[in-house]
Short mmCIF file of C-alpha atoms in Angstrom, two decimals:
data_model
loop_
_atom_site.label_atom_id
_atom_site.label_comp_id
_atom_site.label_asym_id
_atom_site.label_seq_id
_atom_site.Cartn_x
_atom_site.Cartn_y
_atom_site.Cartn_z
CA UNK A 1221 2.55 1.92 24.25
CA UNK A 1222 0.15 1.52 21.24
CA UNK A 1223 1.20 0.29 17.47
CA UNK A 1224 1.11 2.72 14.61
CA UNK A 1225 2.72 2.36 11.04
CA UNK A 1226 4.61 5.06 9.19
CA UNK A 1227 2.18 5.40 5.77
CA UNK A 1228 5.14 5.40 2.98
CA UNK A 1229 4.88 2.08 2.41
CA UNK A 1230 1.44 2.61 0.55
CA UNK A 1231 2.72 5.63 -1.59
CA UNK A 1232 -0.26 5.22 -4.20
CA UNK A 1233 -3.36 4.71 -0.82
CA UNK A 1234 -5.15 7.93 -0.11
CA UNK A 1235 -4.95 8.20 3.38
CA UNK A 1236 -8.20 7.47 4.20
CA UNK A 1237 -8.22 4.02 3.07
CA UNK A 1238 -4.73 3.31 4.95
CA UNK A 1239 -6.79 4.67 8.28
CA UNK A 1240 -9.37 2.36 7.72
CA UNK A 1241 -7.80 -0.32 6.94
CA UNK A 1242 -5.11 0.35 9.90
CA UNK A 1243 -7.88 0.64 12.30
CA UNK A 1244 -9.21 -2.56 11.06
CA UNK A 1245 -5.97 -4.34 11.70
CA UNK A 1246 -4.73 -3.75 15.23
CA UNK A 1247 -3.16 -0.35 14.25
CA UNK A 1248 -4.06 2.92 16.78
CA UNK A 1249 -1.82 5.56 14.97
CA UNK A 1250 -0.46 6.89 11.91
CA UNK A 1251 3.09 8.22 11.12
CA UNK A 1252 2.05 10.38 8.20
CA UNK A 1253 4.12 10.66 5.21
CA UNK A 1254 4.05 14.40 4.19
CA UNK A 1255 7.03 14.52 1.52
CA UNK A 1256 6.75 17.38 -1.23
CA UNK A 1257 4.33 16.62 -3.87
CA UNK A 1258 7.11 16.19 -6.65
CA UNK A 1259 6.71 13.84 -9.57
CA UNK A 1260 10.10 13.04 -9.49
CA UNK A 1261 10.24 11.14 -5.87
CA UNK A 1262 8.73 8.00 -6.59
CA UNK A 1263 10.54 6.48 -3.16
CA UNK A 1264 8.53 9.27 -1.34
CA UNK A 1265 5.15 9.63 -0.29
CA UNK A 1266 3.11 12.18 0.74
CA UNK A 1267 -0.54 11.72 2.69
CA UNK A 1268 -0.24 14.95 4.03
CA UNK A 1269 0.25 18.06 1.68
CA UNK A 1270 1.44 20.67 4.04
CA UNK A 1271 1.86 23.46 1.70
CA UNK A 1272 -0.99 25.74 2.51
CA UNK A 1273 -2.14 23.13 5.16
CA UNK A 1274 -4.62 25.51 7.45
CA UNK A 1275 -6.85 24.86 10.20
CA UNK A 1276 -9.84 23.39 7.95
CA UNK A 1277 -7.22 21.35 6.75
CA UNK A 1278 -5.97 20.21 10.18
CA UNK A 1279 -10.31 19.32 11.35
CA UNK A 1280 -10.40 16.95 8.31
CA UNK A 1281 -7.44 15.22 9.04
CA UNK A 1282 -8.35 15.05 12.57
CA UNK A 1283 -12.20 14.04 12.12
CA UNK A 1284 -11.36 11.23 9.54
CA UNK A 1285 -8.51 9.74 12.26
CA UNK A 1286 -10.90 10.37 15.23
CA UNK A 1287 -13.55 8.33 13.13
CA UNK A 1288 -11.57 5.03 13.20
CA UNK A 1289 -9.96 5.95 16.66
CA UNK A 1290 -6.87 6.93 15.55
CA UNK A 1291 -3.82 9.30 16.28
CA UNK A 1292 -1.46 11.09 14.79
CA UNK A 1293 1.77 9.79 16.10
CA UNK A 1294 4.44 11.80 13.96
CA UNK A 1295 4.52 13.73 10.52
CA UNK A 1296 7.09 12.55 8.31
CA UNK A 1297 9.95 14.08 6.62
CA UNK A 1298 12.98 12.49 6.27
CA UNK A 1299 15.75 14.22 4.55
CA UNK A 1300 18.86 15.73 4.34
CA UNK A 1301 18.95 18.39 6.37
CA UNK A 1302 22.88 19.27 6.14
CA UNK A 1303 22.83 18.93 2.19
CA UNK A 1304 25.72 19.78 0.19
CA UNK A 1305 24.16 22.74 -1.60
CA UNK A 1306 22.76 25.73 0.15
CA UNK A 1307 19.97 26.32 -2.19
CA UNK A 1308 18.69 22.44 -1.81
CA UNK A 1309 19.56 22.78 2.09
CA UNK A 1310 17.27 25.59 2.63
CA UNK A 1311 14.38 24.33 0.30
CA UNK A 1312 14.30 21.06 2.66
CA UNK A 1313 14.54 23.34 5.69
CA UNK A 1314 11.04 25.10 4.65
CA UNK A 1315 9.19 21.80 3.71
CA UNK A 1316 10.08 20.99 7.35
CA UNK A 1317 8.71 23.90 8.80
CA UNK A 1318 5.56 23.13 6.96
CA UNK A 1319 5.57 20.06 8.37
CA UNK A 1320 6.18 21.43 12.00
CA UNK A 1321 3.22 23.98 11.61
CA UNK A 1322 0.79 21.18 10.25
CA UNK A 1323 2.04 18.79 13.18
CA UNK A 1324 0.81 21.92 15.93
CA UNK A 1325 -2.30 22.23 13.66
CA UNK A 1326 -2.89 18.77 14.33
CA UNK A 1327 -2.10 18.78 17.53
CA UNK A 1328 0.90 16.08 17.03
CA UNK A 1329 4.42 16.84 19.08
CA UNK A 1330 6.78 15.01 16.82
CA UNK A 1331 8.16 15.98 13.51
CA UNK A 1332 10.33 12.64 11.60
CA UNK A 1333 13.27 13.88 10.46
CA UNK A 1334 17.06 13.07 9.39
CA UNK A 1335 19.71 14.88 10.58
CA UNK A 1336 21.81 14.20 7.14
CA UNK A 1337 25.15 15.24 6.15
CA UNK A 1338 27.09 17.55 3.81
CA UNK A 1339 29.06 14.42 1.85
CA UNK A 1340 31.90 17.09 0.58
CA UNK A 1341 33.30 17.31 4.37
CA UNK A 1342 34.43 15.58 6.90
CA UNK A 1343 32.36 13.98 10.30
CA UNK A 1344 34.23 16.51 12.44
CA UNK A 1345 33.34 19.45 9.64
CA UNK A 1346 29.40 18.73 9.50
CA UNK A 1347 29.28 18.91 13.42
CA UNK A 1348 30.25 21.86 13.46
CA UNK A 1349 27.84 22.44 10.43
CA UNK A 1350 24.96 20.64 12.32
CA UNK A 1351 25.80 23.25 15.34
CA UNK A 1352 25.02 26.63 13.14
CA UNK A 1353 21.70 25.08 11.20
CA UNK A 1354 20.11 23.10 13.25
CA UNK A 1355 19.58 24.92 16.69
CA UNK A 1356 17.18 26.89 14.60
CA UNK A 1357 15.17 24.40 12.88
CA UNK A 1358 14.67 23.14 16.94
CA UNK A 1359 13.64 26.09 17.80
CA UNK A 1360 10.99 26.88 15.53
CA UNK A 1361 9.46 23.39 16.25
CA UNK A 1362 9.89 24.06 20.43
CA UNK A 1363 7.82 27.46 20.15
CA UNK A 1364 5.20 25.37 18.24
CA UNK A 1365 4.83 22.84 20.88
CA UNK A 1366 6.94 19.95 18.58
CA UNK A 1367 9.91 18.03 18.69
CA UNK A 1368 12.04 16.98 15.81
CA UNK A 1369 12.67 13.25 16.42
CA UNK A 1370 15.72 11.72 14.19
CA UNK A 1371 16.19 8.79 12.78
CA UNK A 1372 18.70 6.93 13.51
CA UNK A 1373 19.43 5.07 9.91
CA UNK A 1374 22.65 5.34 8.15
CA UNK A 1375 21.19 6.63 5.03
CA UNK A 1376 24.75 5.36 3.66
CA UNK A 1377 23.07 5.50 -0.53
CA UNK A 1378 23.40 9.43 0.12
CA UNK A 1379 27.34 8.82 0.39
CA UNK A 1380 29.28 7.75 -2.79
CA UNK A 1381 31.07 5.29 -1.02
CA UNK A 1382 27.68 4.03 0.85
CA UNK A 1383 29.15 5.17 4.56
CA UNK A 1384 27.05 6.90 6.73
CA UNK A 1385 25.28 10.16 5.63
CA UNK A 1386 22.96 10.84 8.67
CA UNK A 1387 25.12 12.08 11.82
CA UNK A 1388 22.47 10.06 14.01
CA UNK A 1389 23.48 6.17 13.14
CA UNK A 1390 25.84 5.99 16.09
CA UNK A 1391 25.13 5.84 19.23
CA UNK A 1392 28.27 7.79 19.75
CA UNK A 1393 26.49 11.27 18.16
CA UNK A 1394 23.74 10.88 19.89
CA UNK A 1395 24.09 13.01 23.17
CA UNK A 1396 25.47 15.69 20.74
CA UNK A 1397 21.83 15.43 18.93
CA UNK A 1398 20.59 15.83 22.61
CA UNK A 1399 22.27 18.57 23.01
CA UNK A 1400 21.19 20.39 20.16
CA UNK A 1401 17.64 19.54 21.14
CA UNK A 1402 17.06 16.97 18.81
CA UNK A 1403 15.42 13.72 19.99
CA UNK A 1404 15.53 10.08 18.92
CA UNK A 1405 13.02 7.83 16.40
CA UNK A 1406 14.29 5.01 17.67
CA UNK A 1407 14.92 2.06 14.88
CA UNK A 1408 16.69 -0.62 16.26
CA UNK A 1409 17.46 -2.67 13.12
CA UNK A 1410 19.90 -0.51 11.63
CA UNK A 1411 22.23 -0.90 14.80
CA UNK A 1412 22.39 -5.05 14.20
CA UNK A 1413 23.90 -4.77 10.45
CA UNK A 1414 26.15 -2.08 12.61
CA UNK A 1415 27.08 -4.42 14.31
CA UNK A 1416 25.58 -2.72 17.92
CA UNK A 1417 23.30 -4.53 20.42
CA UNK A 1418 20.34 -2.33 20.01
CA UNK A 1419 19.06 -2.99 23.77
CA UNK A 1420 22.20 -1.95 24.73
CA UNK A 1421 22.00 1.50 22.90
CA UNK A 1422 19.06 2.09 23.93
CA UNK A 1423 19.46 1.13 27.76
CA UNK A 1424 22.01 4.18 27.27
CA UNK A 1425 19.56 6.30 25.48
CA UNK A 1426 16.33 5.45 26.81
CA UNK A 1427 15.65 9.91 28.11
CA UNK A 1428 16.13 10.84 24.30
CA UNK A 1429 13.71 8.62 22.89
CA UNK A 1430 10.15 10.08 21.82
CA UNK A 1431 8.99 7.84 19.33
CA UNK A 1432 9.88 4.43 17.80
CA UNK A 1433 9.95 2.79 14.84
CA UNK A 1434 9.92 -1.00 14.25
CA UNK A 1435 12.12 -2.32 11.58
CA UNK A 1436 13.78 -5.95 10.88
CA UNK A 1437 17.08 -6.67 9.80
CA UNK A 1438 18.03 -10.00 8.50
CA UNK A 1439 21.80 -10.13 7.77
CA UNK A 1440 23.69 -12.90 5.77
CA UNK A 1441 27.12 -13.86 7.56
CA UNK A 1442 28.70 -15.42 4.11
CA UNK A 1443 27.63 -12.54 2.32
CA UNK A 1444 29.40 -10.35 4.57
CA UNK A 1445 32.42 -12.02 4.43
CA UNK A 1446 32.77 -11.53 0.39
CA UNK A 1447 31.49 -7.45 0.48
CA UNK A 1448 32.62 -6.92 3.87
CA UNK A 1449 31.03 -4.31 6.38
CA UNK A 1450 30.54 -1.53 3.70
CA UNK A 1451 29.05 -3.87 1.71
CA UNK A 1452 29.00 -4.78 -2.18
CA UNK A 1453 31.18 -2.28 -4.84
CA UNK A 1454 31.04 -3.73 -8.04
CA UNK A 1455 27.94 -4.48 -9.94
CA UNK A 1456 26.07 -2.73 -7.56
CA UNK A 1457 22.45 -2.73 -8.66
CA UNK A 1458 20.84 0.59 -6.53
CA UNK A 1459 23.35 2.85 -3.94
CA UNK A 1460 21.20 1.55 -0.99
CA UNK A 1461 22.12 -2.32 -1.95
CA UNK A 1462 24.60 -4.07 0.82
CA UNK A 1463 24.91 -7.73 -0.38
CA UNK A 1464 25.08 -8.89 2.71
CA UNK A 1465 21.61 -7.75 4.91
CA UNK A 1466 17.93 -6.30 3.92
CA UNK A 1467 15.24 -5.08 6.16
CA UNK A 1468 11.90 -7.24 7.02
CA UNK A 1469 8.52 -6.37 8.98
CA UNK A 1470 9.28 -7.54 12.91
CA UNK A 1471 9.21 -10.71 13.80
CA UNK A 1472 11.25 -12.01 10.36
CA UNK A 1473 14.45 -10.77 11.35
CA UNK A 1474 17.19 -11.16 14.17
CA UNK A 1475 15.62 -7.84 16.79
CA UNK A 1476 14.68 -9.45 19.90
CA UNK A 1477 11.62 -7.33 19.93
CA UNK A 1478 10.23 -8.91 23.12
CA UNK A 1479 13.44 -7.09 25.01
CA UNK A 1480 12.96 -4.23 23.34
CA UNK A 1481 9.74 -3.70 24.18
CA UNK A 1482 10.19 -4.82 27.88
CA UNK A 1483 13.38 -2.42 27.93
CA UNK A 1484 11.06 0.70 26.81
CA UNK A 1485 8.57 -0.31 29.45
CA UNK A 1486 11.19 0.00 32.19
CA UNK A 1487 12.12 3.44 31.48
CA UNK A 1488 9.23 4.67 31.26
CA UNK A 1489 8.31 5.05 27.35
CA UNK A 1490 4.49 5.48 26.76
CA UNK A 1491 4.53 6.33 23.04
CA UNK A 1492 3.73 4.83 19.49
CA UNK A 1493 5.68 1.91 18.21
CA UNK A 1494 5.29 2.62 14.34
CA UNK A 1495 6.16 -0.32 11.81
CA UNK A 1496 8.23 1.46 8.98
CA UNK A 1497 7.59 -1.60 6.08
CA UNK A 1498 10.75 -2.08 3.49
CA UNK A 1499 10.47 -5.80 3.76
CA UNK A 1500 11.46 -6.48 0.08
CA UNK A 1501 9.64 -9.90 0.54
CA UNK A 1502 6.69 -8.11 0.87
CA UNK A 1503 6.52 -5.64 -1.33
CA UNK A 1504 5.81 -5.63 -4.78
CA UNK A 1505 1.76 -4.51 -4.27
CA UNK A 1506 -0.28 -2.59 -2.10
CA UNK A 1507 -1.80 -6.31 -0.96
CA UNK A 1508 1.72 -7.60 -0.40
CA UNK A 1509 2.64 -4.46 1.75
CA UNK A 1510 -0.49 -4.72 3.82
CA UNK A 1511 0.26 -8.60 4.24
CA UNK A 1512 3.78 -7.65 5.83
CA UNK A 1513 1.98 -5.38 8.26
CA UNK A 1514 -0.24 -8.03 9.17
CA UNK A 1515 2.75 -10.22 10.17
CA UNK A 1516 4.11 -7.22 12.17
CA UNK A 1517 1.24 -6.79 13.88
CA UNK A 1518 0.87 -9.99 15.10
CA UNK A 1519 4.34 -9.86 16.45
CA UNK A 1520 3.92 -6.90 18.40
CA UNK A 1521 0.57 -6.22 19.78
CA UNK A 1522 0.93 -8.77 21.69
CA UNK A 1523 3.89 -7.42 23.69
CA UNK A 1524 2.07 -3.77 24.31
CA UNK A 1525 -0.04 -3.76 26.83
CA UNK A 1526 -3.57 -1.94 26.33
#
């Protein structure tokens, strides 16, 4: 296994100052960000601009990676594939075909991705959804050489209540994503505010699983108590605040990452471990974010083995 980070946590970098600095730092691969280039995502980021991305395109990327010995671990996209409106849907349906024919440019096999959900219908109804529009989206990355891997994160500030809005947060739907083709980007801290054993899940899941991403969770019992499970209602500052838990860089959280890793060694994984950053502690400043990385490299490199 070898340590990459997923680039959106340096939305303002040009990509190749995150290489170099990642390559200076214990990092082997990047997860590159490659959201549209829209002025009004400022959440997003985008260090690959795969509209019009062509070959030459591809042999820069490639040389300025291969100059600090990097890879190319996964492009980014992570949306809503099952959107509510049709005309929205389809848009983020061609931005991730873009994405898949930049990935085979490059020479990458995965493609990050949500699976999402319509929010007007029920579980049971977007299933059935997920069943007509995705097969397709899987099959124009498989004739490319590239698999969509999902993320497994609630993405519960799509919903209006905050419950889930991607159909991959429990393990449950998981063999259905299998089934559709779809693969796993494994993130194990969204399982412990779930309330799931993440070693366990992914003891279970372990043949689905083509790339990881490392994530903290630190949760606050008392907290929970007051907003319960679903988390805070009134006064809520942003939809994506709980009350009760936040995410930090590995190693400041409650993921037994030493497990984890030893669990993906013992079936077999050989892939990227890619630190997604939305530590709020560090955050704030490009300096701050690269600070957090430095504490989440420390806390895994030593557990890969070269």
């Amino acid at each position: 296994m070898r340590l990459g980070l997923l680039t959106a946590c340096l939305p303002g970098e040009p990509l190749d100052a995150i290489a170099g600095w990642a390559a200076g730092h214990g990092y082997r691969g990047l997860e590159v960000a490659a959201w549209p280039r829209e002025p009004d995502r400022p959440w997003q980021a985008s260090h690959l601009d795969v509209d019009g991305f062509d070959a030459g395109a591809a042999e820069r990327v490639r040389a300025l990676l291969d100059g600090h010995g990097l890879t190319v671990s996964a492009v980014a996209y992570y949306e809503n594939n099952l959107h509510a409106d049709p005309a929205v849907r389809e848009r983020i349906h061609r931005h991730l075909r873009r994405c898949v024919d930049a990935a085979a440019l490059l020479g990458c096999e995965h493609v990050g991705t949500f699976v999402g959900r319509d929010v007007t219908r029920t579980v049971t109804e977007n299933l059935r959804l997920g069943e007509e529009v995705l097969p397709p989206l899987v099959a124009y990355a498989a004739d490319r050489g590239v698999r969509l891997v999902v993320e497994n994160c609630p993405m519960e500030g799509w919903h209006p209540d905050g419950y889930p809005a991607n159909l991959a947060y429990s393990p449950e739907l998981w063999d259905w994503l299998g089934g559709l083709g779809l693969f796993l980007n494994y993130d194990p801290s969204h399982l412990v505010w779930l309330g799931i054993d993440p070693v366990a899940a992914l003891t279970g899941h372990l043949d689905l699983v083509r790339h990881v991403q490392a994530k903290d969770v630190q949760v606050d019992p008392a907290a929970r108590n007051r907003f319960g499970v679903f988390g805070q209602l009134v006064g809520k500052p942003s939809p994506w605040a709980s009350g009760w838990w936040r995410y930090r860089v590995p190693g400041l959280g409650e993921v037994d990452w030493r497990r984890l890793v030893d669990v993906l060694y013992e079936g077999g994984y050989s892939g990227f471990v890619s630190v997604e950053h939305e530590d709020p502690v560090w955050s704030g400043s490009p300096d701050r974010v690269r600070q957090g990385l430095v504490i989440a490299e420390r806390t895994l490199n030593p557990l890969l083995v070269a």
